Tab-separated table of C-alpha atoms and ligand atoms in Angstrom:
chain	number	residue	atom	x	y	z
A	273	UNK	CA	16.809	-27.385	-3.931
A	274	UNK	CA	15.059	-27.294	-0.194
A	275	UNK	CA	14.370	-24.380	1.631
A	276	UNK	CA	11.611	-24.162	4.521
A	277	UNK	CA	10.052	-21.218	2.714
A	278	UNK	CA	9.242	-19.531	-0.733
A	279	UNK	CA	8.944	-16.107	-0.783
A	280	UNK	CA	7.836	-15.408	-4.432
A	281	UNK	CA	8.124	-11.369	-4.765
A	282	UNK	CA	10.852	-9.504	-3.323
A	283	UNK	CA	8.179	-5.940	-3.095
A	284	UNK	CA	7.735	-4.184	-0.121
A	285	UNK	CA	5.513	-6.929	1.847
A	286	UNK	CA	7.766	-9.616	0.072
A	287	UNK	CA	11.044	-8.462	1.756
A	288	UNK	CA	9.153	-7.472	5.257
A	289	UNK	CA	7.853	-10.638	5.555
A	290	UNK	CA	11.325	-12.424	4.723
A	291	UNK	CA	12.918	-9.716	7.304
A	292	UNK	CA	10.153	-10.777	9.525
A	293	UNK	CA	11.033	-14.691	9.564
A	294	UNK	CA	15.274	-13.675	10.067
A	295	UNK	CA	15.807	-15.098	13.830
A	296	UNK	CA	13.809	-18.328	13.460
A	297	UNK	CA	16.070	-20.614	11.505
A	298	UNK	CA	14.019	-21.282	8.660
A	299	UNK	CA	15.792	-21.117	5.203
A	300	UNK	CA	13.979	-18.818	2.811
A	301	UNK	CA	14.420	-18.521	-1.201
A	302	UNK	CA	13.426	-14.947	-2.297
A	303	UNK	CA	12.372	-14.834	-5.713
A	304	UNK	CA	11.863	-11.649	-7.813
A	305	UNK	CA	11.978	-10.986	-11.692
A	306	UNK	CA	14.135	-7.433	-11.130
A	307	UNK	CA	18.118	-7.816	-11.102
A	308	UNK	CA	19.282	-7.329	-7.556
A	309	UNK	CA	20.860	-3.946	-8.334
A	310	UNK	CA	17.127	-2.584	-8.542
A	311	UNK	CA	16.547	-4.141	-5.103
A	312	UNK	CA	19.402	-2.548	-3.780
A	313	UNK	CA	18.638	0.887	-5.086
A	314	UNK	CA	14.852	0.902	-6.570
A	315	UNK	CA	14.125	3.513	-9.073
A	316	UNK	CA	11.793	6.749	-7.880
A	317	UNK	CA	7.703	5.368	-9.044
A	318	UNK	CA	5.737	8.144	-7.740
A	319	UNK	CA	4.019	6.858	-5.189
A	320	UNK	CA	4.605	8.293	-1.948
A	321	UNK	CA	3.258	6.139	0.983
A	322	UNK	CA	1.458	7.239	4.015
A	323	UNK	CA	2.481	5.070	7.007
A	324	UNK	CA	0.433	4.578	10.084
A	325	UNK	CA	2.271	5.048	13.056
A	326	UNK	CA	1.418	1.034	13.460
A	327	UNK	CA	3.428	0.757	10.163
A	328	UNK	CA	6.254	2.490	11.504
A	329	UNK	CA	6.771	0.806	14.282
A	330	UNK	CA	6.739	-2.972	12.298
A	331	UNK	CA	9.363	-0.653	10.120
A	332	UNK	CA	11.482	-0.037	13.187
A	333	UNK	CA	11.268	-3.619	14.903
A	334	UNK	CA	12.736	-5.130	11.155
A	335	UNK	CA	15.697	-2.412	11.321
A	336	UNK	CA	14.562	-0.228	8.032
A	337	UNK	CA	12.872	2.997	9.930
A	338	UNK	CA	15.916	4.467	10.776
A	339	UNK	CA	18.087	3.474	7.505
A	340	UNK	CA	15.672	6.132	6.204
A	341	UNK	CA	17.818	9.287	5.302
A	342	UNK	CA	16.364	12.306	7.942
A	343	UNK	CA	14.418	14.699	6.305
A	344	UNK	CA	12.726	12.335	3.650
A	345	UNK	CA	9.703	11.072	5.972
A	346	UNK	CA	7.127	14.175	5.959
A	347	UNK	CA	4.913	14.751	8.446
A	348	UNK	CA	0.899	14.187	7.626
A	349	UNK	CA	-0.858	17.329	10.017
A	350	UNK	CA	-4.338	16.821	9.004
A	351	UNK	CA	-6.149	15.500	5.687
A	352	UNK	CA	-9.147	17.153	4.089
A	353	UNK	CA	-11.604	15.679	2.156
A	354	UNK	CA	-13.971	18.231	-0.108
A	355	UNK	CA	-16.618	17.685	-2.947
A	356	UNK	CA	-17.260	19.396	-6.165
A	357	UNK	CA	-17.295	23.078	-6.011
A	358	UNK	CA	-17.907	23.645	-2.290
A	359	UNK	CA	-15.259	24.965	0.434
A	360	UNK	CA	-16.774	22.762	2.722
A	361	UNK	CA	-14.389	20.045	4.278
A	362	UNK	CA	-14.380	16.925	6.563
A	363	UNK	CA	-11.617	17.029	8.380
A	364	UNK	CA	-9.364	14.183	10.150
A	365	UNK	CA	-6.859	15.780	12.299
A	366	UNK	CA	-4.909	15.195	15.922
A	367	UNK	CA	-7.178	17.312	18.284
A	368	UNK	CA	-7.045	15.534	21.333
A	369	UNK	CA	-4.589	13.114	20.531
A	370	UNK	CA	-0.896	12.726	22.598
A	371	UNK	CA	0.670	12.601	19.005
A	372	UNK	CA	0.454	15.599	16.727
A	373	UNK	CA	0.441	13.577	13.536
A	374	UNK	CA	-1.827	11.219	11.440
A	375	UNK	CA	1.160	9.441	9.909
A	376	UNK	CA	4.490	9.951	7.883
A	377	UNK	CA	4.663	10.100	3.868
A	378	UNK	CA	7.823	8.176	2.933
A	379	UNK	CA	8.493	7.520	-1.221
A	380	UNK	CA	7.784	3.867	-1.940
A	381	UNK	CA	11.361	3.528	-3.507
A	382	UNK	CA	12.652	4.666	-0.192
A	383	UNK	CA	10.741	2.302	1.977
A	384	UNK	CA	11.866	-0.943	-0.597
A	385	UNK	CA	15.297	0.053	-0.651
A	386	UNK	CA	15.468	0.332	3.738
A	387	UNK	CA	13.898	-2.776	3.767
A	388	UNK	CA	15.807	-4.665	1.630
A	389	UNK	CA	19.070	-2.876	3.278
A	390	UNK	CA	17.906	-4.313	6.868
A	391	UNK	CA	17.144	-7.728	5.108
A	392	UNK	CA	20.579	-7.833	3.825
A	393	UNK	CA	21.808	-6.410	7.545
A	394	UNK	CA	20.396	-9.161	9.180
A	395	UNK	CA	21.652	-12.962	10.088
A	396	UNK	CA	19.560	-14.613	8.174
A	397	UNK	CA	19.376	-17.854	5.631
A	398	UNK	CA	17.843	-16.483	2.481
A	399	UNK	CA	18.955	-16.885	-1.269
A	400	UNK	CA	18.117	-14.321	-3.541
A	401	UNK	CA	16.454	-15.679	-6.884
A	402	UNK	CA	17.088	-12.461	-8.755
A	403	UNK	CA	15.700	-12.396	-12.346
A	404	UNK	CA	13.389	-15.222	-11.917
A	405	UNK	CA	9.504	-15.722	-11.791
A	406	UNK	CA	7.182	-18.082	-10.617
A	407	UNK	CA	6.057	-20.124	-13.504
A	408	UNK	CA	4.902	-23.494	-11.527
A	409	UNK	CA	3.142	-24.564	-8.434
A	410	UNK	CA	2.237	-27.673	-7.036
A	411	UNK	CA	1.577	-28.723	-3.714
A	412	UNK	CA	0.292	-31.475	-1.406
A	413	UNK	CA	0.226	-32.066	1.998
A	414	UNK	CA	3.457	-32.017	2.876
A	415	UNK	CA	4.952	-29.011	0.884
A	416	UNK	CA	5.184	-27.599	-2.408
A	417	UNK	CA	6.934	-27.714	-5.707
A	418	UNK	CA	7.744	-24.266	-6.835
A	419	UNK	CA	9.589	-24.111	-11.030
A	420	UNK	CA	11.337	-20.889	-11.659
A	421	UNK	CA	11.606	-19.079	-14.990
A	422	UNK	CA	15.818	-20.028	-14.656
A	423	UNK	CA	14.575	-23.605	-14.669
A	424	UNK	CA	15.301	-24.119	-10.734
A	425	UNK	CA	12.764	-26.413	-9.058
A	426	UNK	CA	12.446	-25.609	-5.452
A	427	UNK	CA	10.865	-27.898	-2.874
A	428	UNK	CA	9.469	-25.670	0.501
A	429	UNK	CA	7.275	-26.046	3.260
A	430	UNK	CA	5.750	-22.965	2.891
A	431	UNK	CA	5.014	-21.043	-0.814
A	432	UNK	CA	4.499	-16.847	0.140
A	433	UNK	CA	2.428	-15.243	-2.946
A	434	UNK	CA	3.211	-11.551	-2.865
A	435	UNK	CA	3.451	-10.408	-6.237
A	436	UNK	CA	1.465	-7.474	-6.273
A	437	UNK	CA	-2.187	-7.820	-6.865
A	438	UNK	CA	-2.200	-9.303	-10.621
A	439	UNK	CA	-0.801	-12.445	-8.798
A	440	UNK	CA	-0.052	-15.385	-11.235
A	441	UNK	CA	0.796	-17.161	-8.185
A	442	UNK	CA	-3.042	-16.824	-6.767
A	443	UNK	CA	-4.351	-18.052	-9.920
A	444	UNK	CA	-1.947	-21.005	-10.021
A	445	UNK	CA	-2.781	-21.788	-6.527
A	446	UNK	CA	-6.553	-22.085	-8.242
A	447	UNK	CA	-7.774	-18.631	-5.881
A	448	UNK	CA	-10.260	-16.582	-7.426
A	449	UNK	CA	-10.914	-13.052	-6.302
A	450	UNK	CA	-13.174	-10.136	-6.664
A	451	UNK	CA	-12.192	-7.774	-8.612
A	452	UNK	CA	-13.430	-4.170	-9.032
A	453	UNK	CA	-12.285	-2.168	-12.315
A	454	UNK	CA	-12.471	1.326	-11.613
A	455	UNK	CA	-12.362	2.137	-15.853
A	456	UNK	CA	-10.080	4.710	-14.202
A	457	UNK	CA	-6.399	5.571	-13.856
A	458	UNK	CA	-4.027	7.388	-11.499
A	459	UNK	CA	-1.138	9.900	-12.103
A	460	UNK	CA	1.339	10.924	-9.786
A	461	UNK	CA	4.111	13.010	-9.643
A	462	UNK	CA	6.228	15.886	-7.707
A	463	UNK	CA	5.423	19.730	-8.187
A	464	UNK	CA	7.046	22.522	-6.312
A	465	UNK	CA	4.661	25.243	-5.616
A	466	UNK	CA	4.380	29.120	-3.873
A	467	UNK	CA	2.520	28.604	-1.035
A	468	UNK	CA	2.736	26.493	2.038
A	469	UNK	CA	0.890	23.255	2.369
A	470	UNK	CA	1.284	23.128	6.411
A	471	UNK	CA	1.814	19.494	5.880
A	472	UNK	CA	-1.904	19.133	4.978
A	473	UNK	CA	-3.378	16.508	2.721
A	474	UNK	CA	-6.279	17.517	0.654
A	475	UNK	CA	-8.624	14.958	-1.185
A	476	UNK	CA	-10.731	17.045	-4.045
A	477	UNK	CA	-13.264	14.702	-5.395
A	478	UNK	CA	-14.060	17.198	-7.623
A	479	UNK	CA	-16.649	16.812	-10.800
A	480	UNK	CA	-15.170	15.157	-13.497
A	481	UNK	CA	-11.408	14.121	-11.708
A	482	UNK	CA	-10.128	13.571	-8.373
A	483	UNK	CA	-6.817	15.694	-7.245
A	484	UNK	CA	-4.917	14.297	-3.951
A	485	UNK	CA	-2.245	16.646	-2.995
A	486	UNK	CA	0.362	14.867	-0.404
A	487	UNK	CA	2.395	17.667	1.344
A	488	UNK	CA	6.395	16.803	1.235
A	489	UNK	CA	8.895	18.747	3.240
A	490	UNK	CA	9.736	22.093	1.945
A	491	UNK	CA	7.472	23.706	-0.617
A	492	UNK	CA	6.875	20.453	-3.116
A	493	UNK	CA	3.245	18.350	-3.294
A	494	UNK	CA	2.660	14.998	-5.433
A	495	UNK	CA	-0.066	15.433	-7.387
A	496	UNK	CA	-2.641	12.490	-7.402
A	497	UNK	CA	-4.504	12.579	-10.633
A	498	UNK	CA	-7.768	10.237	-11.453
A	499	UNK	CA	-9.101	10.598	-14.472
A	500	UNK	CA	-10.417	8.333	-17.421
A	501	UNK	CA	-6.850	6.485	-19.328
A	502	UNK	CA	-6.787	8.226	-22.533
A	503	UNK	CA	-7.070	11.602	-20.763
A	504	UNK	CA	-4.379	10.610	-18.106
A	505	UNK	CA	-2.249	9.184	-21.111
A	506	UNK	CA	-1.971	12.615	-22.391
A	507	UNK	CA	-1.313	14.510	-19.225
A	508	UNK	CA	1.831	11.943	-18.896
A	509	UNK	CA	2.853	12.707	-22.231
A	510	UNK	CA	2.562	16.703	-22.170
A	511	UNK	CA	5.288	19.077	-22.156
A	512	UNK	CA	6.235	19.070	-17.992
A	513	UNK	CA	5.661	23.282	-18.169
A	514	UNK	CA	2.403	22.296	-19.398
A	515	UNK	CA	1.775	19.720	-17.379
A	516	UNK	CA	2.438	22.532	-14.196
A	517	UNK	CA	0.369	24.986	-15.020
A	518	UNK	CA	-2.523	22.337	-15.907
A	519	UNK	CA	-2.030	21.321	-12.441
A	520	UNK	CA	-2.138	24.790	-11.448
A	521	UNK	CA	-5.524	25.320	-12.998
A	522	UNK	CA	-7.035	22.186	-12.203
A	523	UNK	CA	-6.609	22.675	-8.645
A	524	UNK	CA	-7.422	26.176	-8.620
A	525	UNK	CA	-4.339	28.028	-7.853
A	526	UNK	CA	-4.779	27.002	-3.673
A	527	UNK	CA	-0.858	26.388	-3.655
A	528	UNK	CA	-0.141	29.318	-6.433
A	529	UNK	CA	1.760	28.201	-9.592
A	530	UNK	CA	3.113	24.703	-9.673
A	531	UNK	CA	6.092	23.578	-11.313
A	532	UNK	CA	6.725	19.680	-12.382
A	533	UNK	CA	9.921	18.707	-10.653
A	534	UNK	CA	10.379	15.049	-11.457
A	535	UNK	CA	9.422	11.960	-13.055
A	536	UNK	CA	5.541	11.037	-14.042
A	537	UNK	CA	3.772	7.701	-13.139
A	538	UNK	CA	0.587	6.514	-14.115
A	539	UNK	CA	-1.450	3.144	-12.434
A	540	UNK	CA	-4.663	1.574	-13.464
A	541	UNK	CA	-7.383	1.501	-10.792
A	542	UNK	CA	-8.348	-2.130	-10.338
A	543	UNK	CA	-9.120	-3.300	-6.610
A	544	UNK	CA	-8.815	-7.035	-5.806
A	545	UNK	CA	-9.687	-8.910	-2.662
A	546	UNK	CA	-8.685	-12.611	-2.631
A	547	UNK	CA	-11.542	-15.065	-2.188
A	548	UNK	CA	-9.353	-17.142	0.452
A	549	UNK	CA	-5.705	-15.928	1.749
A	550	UNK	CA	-4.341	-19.310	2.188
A	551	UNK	CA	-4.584	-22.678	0.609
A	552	UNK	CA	-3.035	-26.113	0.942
A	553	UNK	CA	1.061	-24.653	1.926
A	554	UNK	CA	0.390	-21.567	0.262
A	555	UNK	CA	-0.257	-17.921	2.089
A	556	UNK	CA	-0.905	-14.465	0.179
A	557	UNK	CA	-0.290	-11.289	1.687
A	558	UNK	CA	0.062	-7.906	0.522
A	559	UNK	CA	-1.653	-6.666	-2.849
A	560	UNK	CA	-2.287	-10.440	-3.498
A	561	UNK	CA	-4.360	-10.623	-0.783
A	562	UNK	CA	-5.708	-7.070	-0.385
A	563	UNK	CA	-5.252	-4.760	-3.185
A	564	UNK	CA	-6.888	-1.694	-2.219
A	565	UNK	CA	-7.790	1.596	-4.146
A	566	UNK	CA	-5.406	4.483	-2.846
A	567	UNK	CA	-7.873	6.994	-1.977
A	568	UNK	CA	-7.857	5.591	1.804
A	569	UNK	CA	-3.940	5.068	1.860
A	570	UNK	CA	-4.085	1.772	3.821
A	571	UNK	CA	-2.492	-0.706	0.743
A	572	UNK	CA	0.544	-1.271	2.127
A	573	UNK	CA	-0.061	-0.407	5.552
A	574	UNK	CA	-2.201	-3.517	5.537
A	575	UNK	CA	0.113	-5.210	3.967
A	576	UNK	CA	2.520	-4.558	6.233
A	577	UNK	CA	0.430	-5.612	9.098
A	578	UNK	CA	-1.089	-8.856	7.175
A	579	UNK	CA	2.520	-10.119	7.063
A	580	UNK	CA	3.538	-9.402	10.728
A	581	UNK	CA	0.489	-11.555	11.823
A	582	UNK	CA	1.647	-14.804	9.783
A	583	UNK	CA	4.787	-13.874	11.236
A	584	UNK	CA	3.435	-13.733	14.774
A	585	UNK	CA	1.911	-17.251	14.341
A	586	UNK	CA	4.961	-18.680	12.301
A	587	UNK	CA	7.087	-17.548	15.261
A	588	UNK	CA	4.606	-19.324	17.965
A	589	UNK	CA	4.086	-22.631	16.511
A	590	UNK	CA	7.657	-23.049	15.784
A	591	UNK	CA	8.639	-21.914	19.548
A	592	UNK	CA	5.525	-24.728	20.447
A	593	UNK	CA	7.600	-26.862	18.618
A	594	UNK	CA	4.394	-27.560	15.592
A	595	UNK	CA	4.266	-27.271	12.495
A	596	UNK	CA	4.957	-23.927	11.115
A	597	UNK	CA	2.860	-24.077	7.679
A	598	UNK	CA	-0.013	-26.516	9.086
A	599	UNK	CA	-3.570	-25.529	8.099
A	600	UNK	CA	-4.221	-24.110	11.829
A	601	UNK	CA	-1.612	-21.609	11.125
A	602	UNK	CA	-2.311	-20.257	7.322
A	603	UNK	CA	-6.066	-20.076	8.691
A	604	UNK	CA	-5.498	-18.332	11.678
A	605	UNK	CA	-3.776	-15.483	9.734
A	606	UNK	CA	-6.414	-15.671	7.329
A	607	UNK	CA	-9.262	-15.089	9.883
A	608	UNK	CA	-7.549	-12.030	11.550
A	609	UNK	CA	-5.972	-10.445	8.513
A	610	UNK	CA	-9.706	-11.047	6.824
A	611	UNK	CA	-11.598	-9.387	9.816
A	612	UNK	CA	-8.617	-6.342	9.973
A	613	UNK	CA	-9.181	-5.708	6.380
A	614	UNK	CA	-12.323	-6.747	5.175
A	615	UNK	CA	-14.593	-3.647	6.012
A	616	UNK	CA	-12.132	-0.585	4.911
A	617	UNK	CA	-11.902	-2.647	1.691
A	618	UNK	CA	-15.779	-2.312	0.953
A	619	UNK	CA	-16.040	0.917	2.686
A	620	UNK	CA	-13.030	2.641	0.386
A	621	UNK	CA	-14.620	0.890	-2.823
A	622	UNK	CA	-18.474	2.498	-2.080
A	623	UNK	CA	-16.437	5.431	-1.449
A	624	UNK	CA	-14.223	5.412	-4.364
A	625	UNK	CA	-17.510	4.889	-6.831
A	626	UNK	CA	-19.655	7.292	-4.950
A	627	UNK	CA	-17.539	9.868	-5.075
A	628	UNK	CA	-16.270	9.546	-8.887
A	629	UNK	CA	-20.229	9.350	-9.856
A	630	UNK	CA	-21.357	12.860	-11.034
A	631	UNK	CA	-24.917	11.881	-11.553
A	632	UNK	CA	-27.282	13.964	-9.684
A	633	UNK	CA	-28.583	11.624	-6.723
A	634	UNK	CA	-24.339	10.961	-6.425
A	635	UNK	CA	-23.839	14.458	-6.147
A	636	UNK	CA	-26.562	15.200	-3.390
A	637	UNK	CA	-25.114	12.295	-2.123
A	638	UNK	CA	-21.545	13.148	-1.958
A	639	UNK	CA	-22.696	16.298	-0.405
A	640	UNK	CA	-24.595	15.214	2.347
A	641	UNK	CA	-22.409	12.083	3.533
A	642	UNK	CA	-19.353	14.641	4.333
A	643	UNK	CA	-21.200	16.895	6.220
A	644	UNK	CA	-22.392	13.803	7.886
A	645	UNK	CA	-18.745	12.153	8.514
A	646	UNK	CA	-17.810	15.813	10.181
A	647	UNK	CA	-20.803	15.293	12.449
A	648	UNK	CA	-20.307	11.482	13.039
A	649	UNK	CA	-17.329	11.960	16.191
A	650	UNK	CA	-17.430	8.540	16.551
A	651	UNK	CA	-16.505	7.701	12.738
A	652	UNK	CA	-14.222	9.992	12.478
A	653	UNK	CA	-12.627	9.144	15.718
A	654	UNK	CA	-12.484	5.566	14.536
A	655	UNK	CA	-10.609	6.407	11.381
A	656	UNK	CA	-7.785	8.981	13.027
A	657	UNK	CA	-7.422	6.116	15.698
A	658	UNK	CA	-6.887	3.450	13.174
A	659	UNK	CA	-3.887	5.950	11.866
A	660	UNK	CA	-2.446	6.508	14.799
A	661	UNK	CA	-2.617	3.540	16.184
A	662	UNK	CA	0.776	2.183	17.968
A	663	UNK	CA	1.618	-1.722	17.869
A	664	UNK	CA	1.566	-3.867	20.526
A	665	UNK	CA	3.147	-7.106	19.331
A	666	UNK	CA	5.372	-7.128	16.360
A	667	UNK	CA	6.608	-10.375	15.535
A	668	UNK	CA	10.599	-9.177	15.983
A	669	UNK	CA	9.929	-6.777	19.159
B	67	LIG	C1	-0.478	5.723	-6.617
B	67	LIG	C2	-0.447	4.809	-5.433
B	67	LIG	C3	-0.415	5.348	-4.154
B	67	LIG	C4	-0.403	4.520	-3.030
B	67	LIG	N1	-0.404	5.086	-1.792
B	67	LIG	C5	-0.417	4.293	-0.697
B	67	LIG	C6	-0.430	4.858	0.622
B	67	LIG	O1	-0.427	6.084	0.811
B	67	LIG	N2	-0.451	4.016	1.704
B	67	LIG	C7	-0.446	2.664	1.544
B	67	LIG	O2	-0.462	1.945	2.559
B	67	LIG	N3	-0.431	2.097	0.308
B	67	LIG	C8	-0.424	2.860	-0.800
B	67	LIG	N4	-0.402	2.295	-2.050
B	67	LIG	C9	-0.401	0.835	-2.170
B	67	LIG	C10	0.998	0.204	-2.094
B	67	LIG	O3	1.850	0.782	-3.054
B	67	LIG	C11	0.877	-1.309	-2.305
B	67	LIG	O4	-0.084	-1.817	-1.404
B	67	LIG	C12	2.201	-2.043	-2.086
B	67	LIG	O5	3.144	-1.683	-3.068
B	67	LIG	C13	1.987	-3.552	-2.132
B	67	LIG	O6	3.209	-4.213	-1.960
B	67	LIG	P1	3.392	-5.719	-2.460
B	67	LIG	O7	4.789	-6.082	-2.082
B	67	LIG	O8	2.281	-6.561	-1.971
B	67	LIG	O9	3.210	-5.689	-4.046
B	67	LIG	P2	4.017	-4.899	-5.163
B	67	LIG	O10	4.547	-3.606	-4.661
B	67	LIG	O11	3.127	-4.896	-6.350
B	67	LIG	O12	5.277	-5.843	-5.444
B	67	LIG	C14	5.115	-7.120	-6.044
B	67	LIG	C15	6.498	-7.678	-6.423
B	67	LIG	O13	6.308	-8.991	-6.996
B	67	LIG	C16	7.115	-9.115	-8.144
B	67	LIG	N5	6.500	-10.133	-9.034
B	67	LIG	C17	5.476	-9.972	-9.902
B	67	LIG	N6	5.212	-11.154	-10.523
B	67	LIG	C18	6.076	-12.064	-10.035
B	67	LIG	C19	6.292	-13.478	-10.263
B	67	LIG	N7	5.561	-14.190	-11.140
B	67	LIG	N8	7.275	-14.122	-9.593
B	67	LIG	C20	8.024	-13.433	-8.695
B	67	LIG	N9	7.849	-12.102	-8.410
B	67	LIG	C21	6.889	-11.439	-9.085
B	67	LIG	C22	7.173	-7.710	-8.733
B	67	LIG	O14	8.314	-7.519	-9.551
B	67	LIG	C23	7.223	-6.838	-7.462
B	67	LIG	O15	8.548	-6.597	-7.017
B	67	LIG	C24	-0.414	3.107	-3.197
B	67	LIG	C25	-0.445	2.564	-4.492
B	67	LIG	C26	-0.477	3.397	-5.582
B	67	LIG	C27	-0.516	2.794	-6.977
């Protein structure tokens, strides 16, 4: 079978970047291991996304901001970060700004199930390969040779890896990448609670765990829970009253008594950062390119923005009337997706160890380096800009 492209991974950068190339002609297989009913109406996984206001707007221009149902996206007011046992907080808020938010939280399920929506809204020439992996590359100069798990064998011009930062595409493709075991894991989940969270994020790198509460719309939080696997194993598998007023306790009562109101999820902490983003016919983007550690909420924003430059530069050189998947172009995303992402990546891992290190020079550390952030206008300015941040150029505007 021939298609111009490959997309292997129908996640959330997957199916943007496949909305993304709807409008230039190019025929594009899709291939994901999930059944198409579970693209069409993704289960609830915890995570609940903070999108830039960049983000949004690459949501709108590819038709799935507004297919979001109204009241879901909540409103992100300020964020605080604070250490150990002190009340003292850095603070990233709007002061100044035209806008009087930092960003929207929208579920992850949410945001796959708009996207794949618009996908399916659009005129388009993409085949679904539903229930199918990846399970052989090869490629040469002129394209590649892509075997699925259902025994297909597609020929393209152009093979997409973005399946999720454990890639076996990547390592097919013969890309290493560093990788950065946290020894860690995460836990998320819903709570109602007593008192109002005035849409404020909070950040507790507190001795011993880390609590992230994201505030939703009405009274509810999810809880973002770091802690070492065994110990995160058994707050998954506790009774969910249990689990509430643990919650409660570990984070001190600020939002009164909490009550568990939905499903728990639970992710390793592993950070990955591809040694090259393209290869011979071959582009990664999303978590197979950047896989970043939540604590700066900028995964899939990247992501997001990684695959609307490739699309940008897919879109040029076929209106130039060149080669769409020529070295020049896979490189050119590479360079500017690698220069956009390459510093908060470093930055949020040195952050991420620092701040889960309770060894004493850490902890005078830890101290000091807030009260220096709140102090640093400039830094801080820097970080609420790249949040707020509108696009410019979206490959579909
Ligand atoms: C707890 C948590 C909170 C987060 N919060 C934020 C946040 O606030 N802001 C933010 O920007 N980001 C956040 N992220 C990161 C964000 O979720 C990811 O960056 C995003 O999901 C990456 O999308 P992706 O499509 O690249 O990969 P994935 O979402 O991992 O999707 C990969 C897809 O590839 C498929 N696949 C796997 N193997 C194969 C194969 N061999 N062949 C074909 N398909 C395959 C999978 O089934 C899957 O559908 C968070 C992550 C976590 C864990």
């Amino acid at each position: 079978m021939q298609f111009d492209v490959a997309v292997v991974g129908g996640g959330p950068v997957g199916l943007a970047f496949t909305g993304s190339l709807s409008g230039t002609g190019l025929s594009v297989a899709l291939i994901e291991p999930q059944p198409e009913a579970a693209l069409a109406a993704p289960a609830f996984d915890g995570r609940e996304i903070a999108l830039t206001h960049r983000s949004q707007d690459i949501m709108r221009a590819l038709g799935a901001w507004d297919r979001i149902p109204e009241g879901v996206p909540s409103p992100l007011r300020e964020a605080r970060v604070l250490n150990g046992g002190s009340p003292y907080a850095l603070r990233f808020d709007t002061t100044g700004r035209p806008a009087d938010e930092l960003g929207k939280l929208v579920p992850n399920h949410i945001i796959r199930q708009t996207l794949f929506e618009a996908l399916s809204a659009r005129p388009g020439r993409t085949r679904l390969f539903t229930g199918n992996k990846a399970v052989g590359l090869e490629t040469d100069v002129d394209g590649a040779r892509l075997t699925l798990s259902g025994g297909e064998v597609l020929h393209v011009k152009l093979v997409i890896a973005a399946d999720s930062r454990f890639s076996t595409l990547r390592r097919m493709a013969g890309i290493e990448e560093e990788k950065l075991d946290f020894g860690k894991s995460m836990l998320v989940a819903r709570l109602r609670h007593t008192e109002p969270h005035h849409h404020i994020a909070t950040e507790w790198f507190d001795y011993g765990q880390t609590v992230a509460m994201l505030p939703l719309n009405g009274n509810v939080s999810s809880v973002v829970l770091t802690l070492p696997p065994g110990e995160i194993a058994r707050m998954k598998e506790m009774d969910g009253a249990a689990f509430g007023a643990e919650i409660t306790r570990r984070y001190h009562s600020r939002l009164g008594p909490m009550e568990l109101i939905g499903t728990r999820h639970t992710y390793p902490l592993v950070a990955v950062y591809a040694r090259r983003f393209a290869g011979r016919r071959i582009a990664l983007l999303g978590d197979a390119a950047v896989g970043m550690h939540p604590v700066t909420a900028h995964g899939f924003n990247f992501g997001l923005h990684g695959q609307d430059i490739l699309a940008r530069r897919i879109h040029e050189a076929l209106a130039a009337g060149r080669d769409f998947a020529s070295g020049h172009v896979l490189r050119g995303y590479e360079a500017e997706h690698r220069q956009a992402t390459r510093g908060l990546y470093l930055a949020t891992n040195a952050t991420a160890l620092l701040y889960t290190s309770d060894q004493l020079p850490a902890r005078l550390l830890r101290g000091a380096a807030l009260r220096l952030g709140n102090h640093l206008r400039p830094v801080r300015g820097a970080i609420v800009s790249r949040l707020m941040d509108h696009h410019s150029g979206s490959a579909r505007a």
